[in-house]
Amino acid sequence: MNFHLKKELELVLFSVVTVLTVATPAFASTTHTVTGNKAVSHTSKVVVNQYRSKSSNKRIYALKSAGHGRYTLNAKYYVHTFTKFTLQRTAKISGKVFYEVKSPSGYVGWIWSGYLGDPTTYYSKLSANTFQVKANATNNFYNHVPGGDYGKGKLLHYGKNYRNKTMTVTGEAQKVYKTHYYRLTYKGKNFGWVYGAALQKVSAVTEKTVSGVSVYTQSAVALKSFDTSKYSVVKNTNYFVNAPSTYGVSPNYPSFSTTSNTIKHKSGNGDTDFTTDFYLPSTFKKSGDFGNAQSVVIDGDMIYVMNEVSGTTTDQGFVVKYDLAKLRTLAKSSQDLSVLRRAAYNKINKKTLTSDQQEALKCVTVGPTFTTGHGQAMAMNPKNKQIWFIGKSGASTETSNIQELNKTSLRPDKEIDFKMGQNQNTPSNLTFDNNGNFYAYVKNAAKWAPTNSLKLYKGVINSNNTVQINLVMQGLKYAPGTHSQSIGFNSDPRDPRGPRLYFVADGSISSVPVNKIGSLSSNDVRAETFQSYDNNNKPTNTREFEGLVFDTTGAGYLFTLRGVELMRATSSNF
């Protein structure tokens, strides 16, 4: 070592610090040779429980000349986990790499390199982007960012074994380099951290045309990652209704009724009944497909009903468009709310049609059969008047899709394929708010949330034909009932409570204010249960509640089966 370096190293002692003799296995000798003098200019941190040393035993040393080119390491002070330093120089002391460091308060000394790691910034906003491991990747996967705040990290997987594999990002961190590190999942399981240079981006979406439908397949999973420890539920009152083994039917069904029937309020907030607005066909084709209606959309004077074809294994269905305004006029003039249902029955059975029935059939447009899925998740986006439906609800790693319905052809002309991700199944109901956000809910079965609680998702269909979904980090302790049949949105301007979301199960409906989603109190949640009746006005099992929609005036309409009918709410106080 030259004379000037020797002098520089002798100056690092502070007379104000008590000098202690160090006796650790790593540096047992009392005198050391020192080689090298390389300038360093970046920042480092003391890491967590690295090597044999506990946090309380990590020390800064003074390097003091013992003559004849030998030096002693004397302890100056202790340092603790995450203490941050600026590195000045590096040198080898008896073959061990040490750094001369300077603390923010100006203290200078030498520390063993094994105690240090590069400062790492962990981003709280997690990503759900999809990346592919490069074909020539050599970087490995670790349980933490290697060489960062948590030390060297534990090797989990060799990168070369996963070349060309597609993985999903759930976390992001930056060490001292411009390129970030990413935490990934593979096949639905946590896989570890890897340096970003080992990854390449996958195109956000690919496009192809199938039978005249533009099909977009997004590479990233739709659901953004979330922290289950931050999830909570509001303790709403329990109005859960168990679905019956056999559903009730409307009075006089399957006979025709000229007058309305009523499903009445039973318990809960408000005092809402539902009375018949119009009876729809319960059969048209001989298979009775019209009797298996699953969802409804109101668009001005028109309503759109999606019907599932019974007994198929390929999820076939069709959409029917009704001119509701004209049908209501016919029903009033003929004094028969079943005028269309009678017309459909007579048409099938080749019976004579009255003039009213002939006019009623002119108000109906039947669309072609296509793959609709179950069909219960159809809704209109009030922002752009587009009608969308979930054509397939897959498990986390299965492909789901959402499709746009052409209002003229009554078949889809756009489909977005996606995987839900994050170990969550795609819900099978759908509604939109005035800003174009969509919502869906499920009755929970996950271990980290109460059984039979309600989980709510909020998403958006992007302009690049991808879907992005977030789990709302607050649910309801009690869902309305066994089957998550439908979800509705109402922005009645007369309602001082503001826009609300409605969660529909058979015989039970709950609602919450949209502007308080995520920060609800128990008083914000309203719920009602309802009683169905037979033709003798005796209580029966609940009818199947297939949908709840609202018109521009805020009037609510319940869509029910056995037989198919649209029922108007007597109030909006539910």
Short mmCIF file of N, CA, C and O in Angstrom, two decimals, residues 399-483:
data_model
loop_
_atom_site.label_atom_id
_atom_site.label_comp_id
_atom_site.label_asym_id
_atom_site.label_seq_id
_atom_site.Cartn_x
_atom_site.Cartn_y
_atom_site.Cartn_z
N THR A 399 -60.20 -19.42 -20.38
CA THR A 399 -60.56 -18.27 -21.22
C THR A 399 -62.04 -17.95 -21.05
O THR A 399 -62.90 -18.80 -21.24
N SER A 400 -62.31 -16.71 -20.67
CA SER A 400 -63.67 -16.17 -20.63
C SER A 400 -63.82 -15.21 -21.80
O SER A 400 -62.84 -14.86 -22.47
N ASN A 401 -65.04 -14.74 -22.02
CA ASN A 401 -65.19 -13.71 -23.04
C ASN A 401 -66.35 -12.79 -22.73
O ASN A 401 -67.29 -13.16 -22.02
N ILE A 402 -66.27 -11.57 -23.26
CA ILE A 402 -67.35 -10.61 -23.20
C ILE A 402 -67.60 -10.16 -24.64
O ILE A 402 -66.65 -9.93 -25.40
N GLN A 403 -68.89 -10.07 -25.03
CA GLN A 403 -69.21 -9.82 -26.43
C GLN A 403 -70.17 -8.64 -26.56
O GLN A 403 -71.01 -8.41 -25.69
N GLU A 404 -70.02 -7.93 -27.67
CA GLU A 404 -70.92 -6.81 -27.97
C GLU A 404 -72.00 -7.29 -28.93
O GLU A 404 -71.71 -7.89 -29.97
N LEU A 405 -73.26 -7.00 -28.58
CA LEU A 405 -74.39 -7.42 -29.40
C LEU A 405 -74.75 -6.34 -30.40
O LEU A 405 -74.88 -5.16 -30.04
N ASN A 406 -74.89 -6.72 -31.65
CA ASN A 406 -75.38 -5.80 -32.67
C ASN A 406 -76.90 -5.69 -32.54
O ASN A 406 -77.59 -6.71 -32.62
N LYS A 407 -77.41 -4.50 -32.33
CA LYS A 407 -78.84 -4.32 -32.07
C LYS A 407 -79.70 -4.62 -33.29
O LYS A 407 -80.92 -4.83 -33.15
N THR A 408 -79.11 -4.62 -34.46
CA THR A 408 -79.88 -4.87 -35.69
C THR A 408 -79.86 -6.36 -36.04
O THR A 408 -80.91 -6.98 -36.26
N SER A 409 -78.68 -6.94 -36.09
CA SER A 409 -78.57 -8.36 -36.46
C SER A 409 -78.90 -9.28 -35.30
O SER A 409 -79.16 -10.47 -35.52
N LEU A 410 -78.87 -8.75 -34.08
CA LEU A 410 -79.13 -9.53 -32.87
C LEU A 410 -78.17 -10.69 -32.71
O LEU A 410 -78.51 -11.76 -32.22
N ARG A 411 -76.94 -10.45 -33.14
CA ARG A 411 -75.85 -11.39 -32.92
C ARG A 411 -74.60 -10.57 -32.61
O ARG A 411 -74.55 -9.36 -32.91
N PRO A 412 -73.60 -11.16 -32.01
CA PRO A 412 -72.41 -10.36 -31.66
C PRO A 412 -71.59 -10.02 -32.90
O PRO A 412 -71.55 -10.77 -33.87
N ASP A 413 -70.94 -8.84 -32.85
CA ASP A 413 -69.98 -8.49 -33.91
C ASP A 413 -68.60 -8.21 -33.33
O ASP A 413 -67.67 -7.89 -34.06
N LYS A 414 -68.46 -8.35 -31.99
CA LYS A 414 -67.15 -8.19 -31.36
C LYS A 414 -67.08 -9.10 -30.14
O LYS A 414 -68.05 -9.24 -29.39
N GLU A 415 -65.91 -9.71 -29.94
CA GLU A 415 -65.68 -10.58 -28.79
C GLU A 415 -64.29 -10.31 -28.23
O GLU A 415 -63.31 -10.21 -28.98
N ILE A 416 -64.19 -10.16 -26.92
CA ILE A 416 -62.90 -10.00 -26.24
C ILE A 416 -62.68 -11.22 -25.37
O ILE A 416 -63.45 -11.49 -24.44
N ASP A 417 -61.64 -11.97 -25.68
CA ASP A 417 -61.27 -13.15 -24.89
C ASP A 417 -60.24 -12.75 -23.84
O ASP A 417 -59.28 -12.02 -24.14
N PHE A 418 -60.40 -13.26 -22.63
CA PHE A 418 -59.48 -12.91 -21.55
C PHE A 418 -59.49 -14.01 -20.50
O PHE A 418 -60.40 -14.85 -20.45
N LYS A 419 -58.47 -14.00 -19.66
CA LYS A 419 -58.43 -14.85 -18.48
C LYS A 419 -58.56 -13.96 -17.26
O LYS A 419 -57.91 -12.92 -17.16
N MET A 420 -59.39 -14.36 -16.34
CA MET A 420 -59.65 -13.55 -15.15
C MET A 420 -58.39 -13.39 -14.31
O MET A 420 -58.02 -12.29 -13.92
N GLY A 421 -57.72 -14.50 -13.99
CA GLY A 421 -56.48 -14.43 -13.21
C GLY A 421 -56.72 -14.28 -11.73
O GLY A 421 -57.86 -14.18 -11.25
N GLN A 422 -55.63 -14.25 -10.96
CA GLN A 422 -55.62 -14.02 -9.51
C GLN A 422 -56.48 -15.04 -8.76
O GLN A 422 -57.06 -14.73 -7.70
N ASN A 423 -56.60 -16.24 -9.30
CA ASN A 423 -57.37 -17.32 -8.66
C ASN A 423 -58.83 -16.96 -8.44
O ASN A 423 -59.46 -17.40 -7.47
N GLN A 424 -59.38 -16.15 -9.33
CA GLN A 424 -60.78 -15.74 -9.25
C GLN A 424 -61.52 -16.18 -10.51
O GLN A 424 -61.01 -16.05 -11.62
N ASN A 425 -62.74 -16.68 -10.33
CA ASN A 425 -63.58 -17.04 -11.47
C ASN A 425 -64.26 -15.81 -12.04
O ASN A 425 -64.56 -14.86 -11.31
N THR A 426 -64.53 -15.81 -13.33
CA THR A 426 -65.25 -14.71 -13.96
C THR A 426 -66.72 -14.74 -13.53
O THR A 426 -67.37 -15.78 -13.67
N PRO A 427 -67.26 -13.64 -13.01
CA PRO A 427 -68.67 -13.61 -12.61
C PRO A 427 -69.59 -13.79 -13.82
O PRO A 427 -69.19 -13.58 -14.97
N SER A 428 -70.85 -14.16 -13.55
CA SER A 428 -71.80 -14.40 -14.63
C SER A 428 -72.99 -13.45 -14.56
O SER A 428 -74.11 -13.83 -14.85
N ASN A 429 -72.75 -12.21 -14.11
CA ASN A 429 -73.76 -11.16 -14.22
C ASN A 429 -73.05 -9.86 -14.58
O ASN A 429 -71.82 -9.78 -14.50
N LEU A 430 -73.79 -8.84 -14.99
CA LEU A 430 -73.16 -7.66 -15.57
C LEU A 430 -74.10 -6.46 -15.53
O LEU A 430 -75.30 -6.60 -15.76
N THR A 431 -73.53 -5.28 -15.22
CA THR A 431 -74.24 -4.01 -15.39
C THR A 431 -73.21 -2.92 -15.60
O THR A 431 -72.01 -3.11 -15.37
N PHE A 432 -73.67 -1.75 -16.08
CA PHE A 432 -72.79 -0.60 -16.34
C PHE A 432 -73.33 0.63 -15.61
O PHE A 432 -74.55 0.77 -15.42
N ASP A 433 -72.41 1.54 -15.24
CA ASP A 433 -72.85 2.84 -14.72
C ASP A 433 -72.80 3.88 -15.83
O ASP A 433 -72.43 3.59 -16.98
N ASN A 434 -73.15 5.12 -15.51
CA ASN A 434 -73.22 6.18 -16.52
C ASN A 434 -71.87 6.56 -17.09
O ASN A 434 -71.79 7.20 -18.14
N ASN A 435 -70.79 6.19 -16.40
CA ASN A 435 -69.44 6.52 -16.86
C ASN A 435 -68.81 5.40 -17.69
O ASN A 435 -67.66 5.50 -18.10
N GLY A 436 -69.57 4.33 -17.93
CA GLY A 436 -69.05 3.24 -18.74
C GLY A 436 -68.32 2.17 -17.96
O GLY A 436 -67.79 1.23 -18.57
N ASN A 437 -68.25 2.29 -16.63
CA ASN A 437 -67.66 1.22 -15.82
C ASN A 437 -68.65 0.08 -15.71
O ASN A 437 -69.86 0.29 -15.63
N PHE A 438 -68.15 -1.14 -15.71
CA PHE A 438 -69.06 -2.26 -15.50
C PHE A 438 -68.82 -2.90 -14.13
O PHE A 438 -67.75 -2.75 -13.52
N TYR A 439 -69.85 -3.60 -13.64
CA TYR A 439 -69.81 -4.22 -12.33
C TYR A 439 -70.35 -5.65 -12.43
O TYR A 439 -71.19 -5.96 -13.28
N ALA A 440 -69.86 -6.50 -11.55
CA ALA A 440 -70.35 -7.87 -11.44
C ALA A 440 -70.11 -8.33 -10.01
O ALA A 440 -69.22 -7.81 -9.32
N TYR A 441 -70.91 -9.28 -9.55
CA TYR A 441 -70.70 -9.76 -8.19
C TYR A 441 -70.83 -11.27 -8.13
O TYR A 441 -71.42 -11.90 -9.01
N VAL A 442 -70.27 -11.85 -7.06
CA VAL A 442 -70.39 -13.28 -6.82
C VAL A 442 -70.68 -13.51 -5.34
O VAL A 442 -70.36 -12.68 -4.49
N LYS A 443 -71.31 -14.63 -5.05
CA LYS A 443 -71.41 -15.10 -3.67
C LYS A 443 -70.11 -15.80 -3.36
O LYS A 443 -69.71 -16.74 -4.05
N ASN A 444 -69.43 -15.37 -2.33
CA ASN A 444 -68.06 -15.79 -2.09
C ASN A 444 -67.94 -17.21 -1.54
O ASN A 444 -68.75 -17.64 -0.73
N ALA A 445 -66.88 -17.88 -2.01
CA ALA A 445 -66.54 -19.19 -1.47
C ALA A 445 -65.06 -19.26 -1.10
O ALA A 445 -64.57 -20.32 -0.72
N ALA A 446 -64.33 -18.14 -1.23
CA ALA A 446 -62.88 -18.12 -0.95
C ALA A 446 -62.64 -18.17 0.56
O ALA A 446 -63.44 -17.69 1.36
N LYS A 447 -61.50 -18.73 0.95
CA LYS A 447 -61.19 -18.90 2.36
C LYS A 447 -60.89 -17.58 3.06
O LYS A 447 -61.10 -17.44 4.26
N TRP A 448 -60.40 -16.60 2.30
CA TRP A 448 -59.97 -15.35 2.94
C TRP A 448 -61.12 -14.35 3.13
O TRP A 448 -60.91 -13.24 3.62
N ALA A 449 -62.33 -14.72 2.75
CA ALA A 449 -63.52 -13.89 2.98
C ALA A 449 -64.64 -14.80 3.47
O ALA A 449 -64.64 -16.00 3.20
N PRO A 450 -65.61 -14.25 4.21
CA PRO A 450 -66.66 -15.10 4.79
C PRO A 450 -67.46 -15.85 3.72
O PRO A 450 -67.76 -15.31 2.66
N THR A 451 -67.82 -17.08 4.03
CA THR A 451 -68.68 -17.86 3.14
C THR A 451 -70.04 -17.18 3.04
O THR A 451 -70.57 -16.66 4.02
N ASN A 452 -70.59 -17.16 1.82
CA ASN A 452 -71.88 -16.53 1.52
C ASN A 452 -71.84 -15.00 1.62
O ASN A 452 -72.89 -14.36 1.66
N SER A 453 -70.64 -14.44 1.67
CA SER A 453 -70.53 -12.98 1.57
C SER A 453 -70.56 -12.58 0.10
O SER A 453 -70.55 -13.43 -0.79
N LEU A 454 -70.60 -11.29 -0.15
CA LEU A 454 -70.69 -10.77 -1.52
C LEU A 454 -69.39 -10.10 -1.90
O LEU A 454 -68.91 -9.21 -1.19
N LYS A 455 -68.80 -10.54 -2.99
CA LYS A 455 -67.61 -9.89 -3.55
C LYS A 455 -68.03 -9.13 -4.80
O LYS A 455 -68.73 -9.64 -5.66
N LEU A 456 -67.55 -7.88 -4.91
CA LEU A 456 -67.92 -7.00 -6.02
C LEU A 456 -66.70 -6.68 -6.87
O LEU A 456 -65.63 -6.41 -6.34
N TYR A 457 -66.87 -6.72 -8.18
CA TYR A 457 -65.81 -6.39 -9.13
C TYR A 457 -66.23 -5.17 -9.95
O TYR A 457 -67.41 -5.00 -10.29
N LYS A 458 -65.25 -4.34 -10.26
CA LYS A 458 -65.49 -3.15 -11.09
C LYS A 458 -64.48 -3.16 -12.23
O LYS A 458 -63.28 -3.38 -12.01
N GLY A 459 -64.96 -2.93 -13.45
CA GLY A 459 -64.05 -3.01 -14.58
C GLY A 459 -64.37 -2.01 -15.67
O GLY A 459 -65.30 -1.21 -15.56
N VAL A 460 -63.58 -2.09 -16.73
CA VAL A 460 -63.77 -1.21 -17.88
C VAL A 460 -63.36 -1.96 -19.14
O VAL A 460 -62.45 -2.80 -19.11
N ILE A 461 -64.06 -1.68 -20.24
CA ILE A 461 -63.68 -2.19 -21.54
C ILE A 461 -62.87 -1.09 -22.22
O ILE A 461 -63.39 0.00 -22.51
N ASN A 462 -61.59 -1.33 -22.47
CA ASN A 462 -60.70 -0.31 -22.98
C ASN A 462 -60.86 -0.11 -24.49
O ASN A 462 -61.36 -0.99 -25.20
N SER A 463 -60.40 1.04 -24.95
CA SER A 463 -60.50 1.35 -26.38
C SER A 463 -59.64 0.44 -27.24
O SER A 463 -59.88 0.32 -28.44
N ASN A 464 -58.63 -0.22 -26.65
CA ASN A 464 -57.79 -1.15 -27.42
C ASN A 464 -58.34 -2.57 -27.37
O ASN A 464 -57.64 -3.53 -27.66
N ASN A 465 -59.61 -2.68 -26.98
CA ASN A 465 -60.32 -3.97 -26.95
C ASN A 465 -59.70 -4.96 -25.97
O ASN A 465 -59.50 -6.14 -26.26
N THR A 466 -59.40 -4.45 -24.80
CA THR A 466 -59.00 -5.28 -23.67
C THR A 466 -59.93 -4.97 -22.50
O THR A 466 -60.60 -3.94 -22.48
N VAL A 467 -59.93 -5.87 -21.54
CA VAL A 467 -60.76 -5.73 -20.34
C VAL A 467 -59.86 -5.62 -19.13
O VAL A 467 -58.88 -6.37 -18.99
N GLN A 468 -60.18 -4.67 -18.26
CA GLN A 468 -59.42 -4.51 -17.02
C GLN A 468 -60.40 -4.51 -15.86
O GLN A 468 -61.40 -3.78 -15.88
N ILE A 469 -60.14 -5.33 -14.84
CA ILE A 469 -61.07 -5.51 -13.73
C ILE A 469 -60.33 -5.35 -12.41
O ILE A 469 -59.17 -5.76 -12.27
N ASN A 470 -60.99 -4.74 -11.43
CA ASN A 470 -60.47 -4.64 -10.08
C ASN A 470 -61.46 -5.25 -9.10
O ASN A 470 -62.68 -5.11 -9.27
N LEU A 471 -60.95 -5.93 -8.10
CA LEU A 471 -61.79 -6.36 -7.00
C LEU A 471 -62.02 -5.17 -6.08
O LEU A 471 -61.05 -4.53 -5.64
N VAL A 472 -63.26 -4.83 -5.79
CA VAL A 472 -63.55 -3.79 -4.80
C VAL A 472 -63.16 -4.37 -3.45
O VAL A 472 -63.63 -5.44 -3.06
N MET A 473 -62.30 -3.66 -2.71
CA MET A 473 -61.68 -4.23 -1.52
C MET A 473 -62.56 -4.16 -0.28
O MET A 473 -62.08 -4.25 0.85
N GLN A 474 -63.85 -4.02 -0.50
CA GLN A 474 -64.82 -4.15 0.58
C GLN A 474 -66.06 -4.84 0.03
O GLN A 474 -66.60 -4.44 -1.00
N GLY A 475 -66.47 -5.91 0.67
CA GLY A 475 -67.66 -6.62 0.24
C GLY A 475 -68.75 -6.54 1.28
O GLY A 475 -68.66 -5.77 2.25
N LEU A 476 -69.79 -7.31 1.09
CA LEU A 476 -70.89 -7.41 2.06
C LEU A 476 -70.79 -8.75 2.76
O LEU A 476 -70.58 -9.78 2.12
N LYS A 477 -70.97 -8.76 4.06
CA LYS A 477 -70.88 -10.01 4.81
C LYS A 477 -71.95 -10.99 4.37
O LYS A 477 -71.74 -12.20 4.37
N TYR A 478 -73.12 -10.45 3.97
CA TYR A 478 -74.21 -11.33 3.55
C TYR A 478 -74.65 -10.99 2.13
O TYR A 478 -75.10 -9.88 1.86
N ALA A 479 -74.50 -11.96 1.23
CA ALA A 479 -75.06 -11.82 -0.12
C ALA A 479 -76.57 -11.96 -0.02
O ALA A 479 -77.10 -12.43 0.99
N PRO A 480 -77.31 -11.57 -1.09
CA PRO A 480 -78.77 -11.65 -0.99
C PRO A 480 -79.31 -13.08 -1.02
O PRO A 480 -80.39 -13.32 -0.48
N GLY A 481 -78.60 -14.01 -1.66
CA GLY A 481 -79.16 -15.35 -1.73
C GLY A 481 -78.24 -16.35 -2.41
O GLY A 481 -77.09 -16.04 -2.75
N THR A 482 -78.76 -17.53 -2.64
CA THR A 482 -77.97 -18.67 -3.12
C THR A 482 -77.34 -18.39 -4.48
O THR A 482 -76.14 -18.62 -4.68
N HIS A 483 -78.14 -17.90 -5.44
CA HIS A 483 -77.66 -17.71 -6.80
C HIS A 483 -77.51 -16.22 -7.11
O HIS A 483 -78.45 -15.44 -6.90
#
